[in-house]
Amino acid sequence: MGAHVTSAPPPAAVVVLAAGQGTRMRSAVPKMLHEVGGRSLVGHVVAASRSLDPERLAVVVRHQGEAVADHVLALAPETVIVDQDEIPGTGRAVQCAMAELDARALAAAAAEGIPEGQEGRGAGRGLAGAVVVVAGDTPLVDGDVLADLLAAHHAEASAVTVLTTVVEDSTGYGRIVRDHSTGDVVRIVEHKDATEVEREIREINSSIYVFDAAVLRDALGSLGSDNAQGEVYLPDVLEIARDAGGAVRAVVAPDPMTVEGVNDRRQLAALGAEMNRRVLDRWMAAGVTVVDPATTWIDVDVDLAQDVTILPGTQLHGATKVATGAVIGPDTTLTDVEVGLNATVVRTHGSLAVIREGASVGPFAFLRPGTDLGKNGKIGTFVETKNAEIGEGSKVPHLSYVGDATIGEHTNVGAASITVNYDGVKKHRTVIGSHARTGADNMFVAPVTVGDGAYTAAGSVIRRDVPSGALGVSAGSQRNIEGWVARRRPGTAAAEAATAALAGDTEDGATSVLGAQAQAEHAGRTAAAAAAADKPTPPPPSPGVATLDGLSEGPDAR
Ligand code: UD1
Ligand code: CA
């Protein structure tokens, strides 16, 4: 999150502790893989660690280690995965990591031809330089926090530097016991091992440290597990290092939230909210309008341009990217969606879609993966799209499903239309050209193509290709069976209304509710209609043949 002035040589290694059980989460999912801000807990720590550009990055796993290891390797392929054995504790985790890192440093030195035991980087007993250790469950820690700690460690030539913070309620944490004359750290005492007096201490261990590699290696060698939890405690290294004559110092993080760990779901929610607050704060500072921060959630990897407006109830997830002038929301959730300049997206749920410059989406649209809406295009109300390329200026305004389709430019898809893409076994594509006008309530039975400048009639089931410039019609012509309601639904309100209307027609033609066309038909067909009453409608004319009776003489088929 922005450049920082402090600088120190990159550490020899960063060790991320991710082998804990996470019992308090009460979850089948390893604690490290729970997410805040659209990224796993360990993912946040790995990102912060990588920003230090360490020579080696190690992540210690054990509980459901394979899932955590796979996840970490996907994020940072250079990671050295270390397996912690059955001995529990943060100290044991670092013992396992150092054994592995030392072995690698020695192997690398040997490969470079530096004789074992000789002074110099990578030679001697293994790793040399600074080793940063971070718990994998502190998602708000960022690269700046780690860089500042590392800088302080180097500036004071300390043996160990621990990041601490002061909290209101220090229950459960390791307490920092200081030497009051020098301010140096004497030791860290875990809550369960602390005396009543020690429990009053409100300065706590964050589980983030910088160690000199040699000091760490020596101290790890004399760690025990004679404590309330029977675990090998990493914090015990501090007392051992001090007793050996090293300078053990603390840096206090001003904001406890920054170093707070997630142990249960309450902390997961609290830190998720804090992360969101920070992300929104950063975007508002960068020129984004967030109308209601309380109902707006933005993941850490989202990218917003200046003068984007986010309306209430909006969630932007994953790698969503929004260009200048776009307005998102209200009540919109986008995951991995790209939104172009000045586009508007209202009450929409979308993922893996592209909405190009000036386009409009919603309200109530569902954009599924592979949707690509062209410049100034429109996906309107109650429309679902999937694998659909909708060209520049083309519109799907109302109540439609467009899946596995390619639509050209400046085409209008009539309301309530469906691409029938699934034959029960396979999916097929619908292709509609440019400047086409398809009628309302069409079914495009894929695979099917409608050419450039073609029209289709309302209510058509388009099973065969419609050539460019043609009108595709599959609906039969309409037949009105006069007097049907009076005969077959006598006594109903409909029948009474019809009778009254027809009586009005005969008495006073000027008040007719029928249009000119219907009146002409009515006059011409009254006698024939009575004869035809109740007989089934004849089969519709086959599509594509010139039998457009009713269409050719009447108003536009659409
Ligand atoms: C730890 C510290 C405590 C500190 C607190 C800050 C110890 C003994 N205590 O306590 O001083 O105030 O963090 O949040 O270190 N882990 C392993 N292997 C293990 C056990 C833990 O890798 O065998 C990892 C966990 O995955 C986690 C981190 O170490 O990322 C801390 O473990 P956790 O059990 O949460 O320690 P706390 O009890 O919180
Ligand atoms: Ca913890």
CSV table of C-alpha atoms in Angstrom, one decimal, residues 24 79 140 249 259 301 392 407:
chain,number,residue,atom,x,y,z
A,24,ARG,CA,-10.9,-22.4,17.7
A,79,THR,CA,8.3,-20.9,-1.5
A,140,LEU,CA,-3.5,-7.0,8.3
A,249,ARG,CA,14.4,-5.1,21.7
A,259,VAL,CA,-0.9,-7.3,14.1
A,301,ASP,CA,-7.0,-7.0,-5.4
A,392,GLU,CA,-20.8,-2.6,-29.9
A,407,ILE,CA,-24.2,-11.0,-31.5
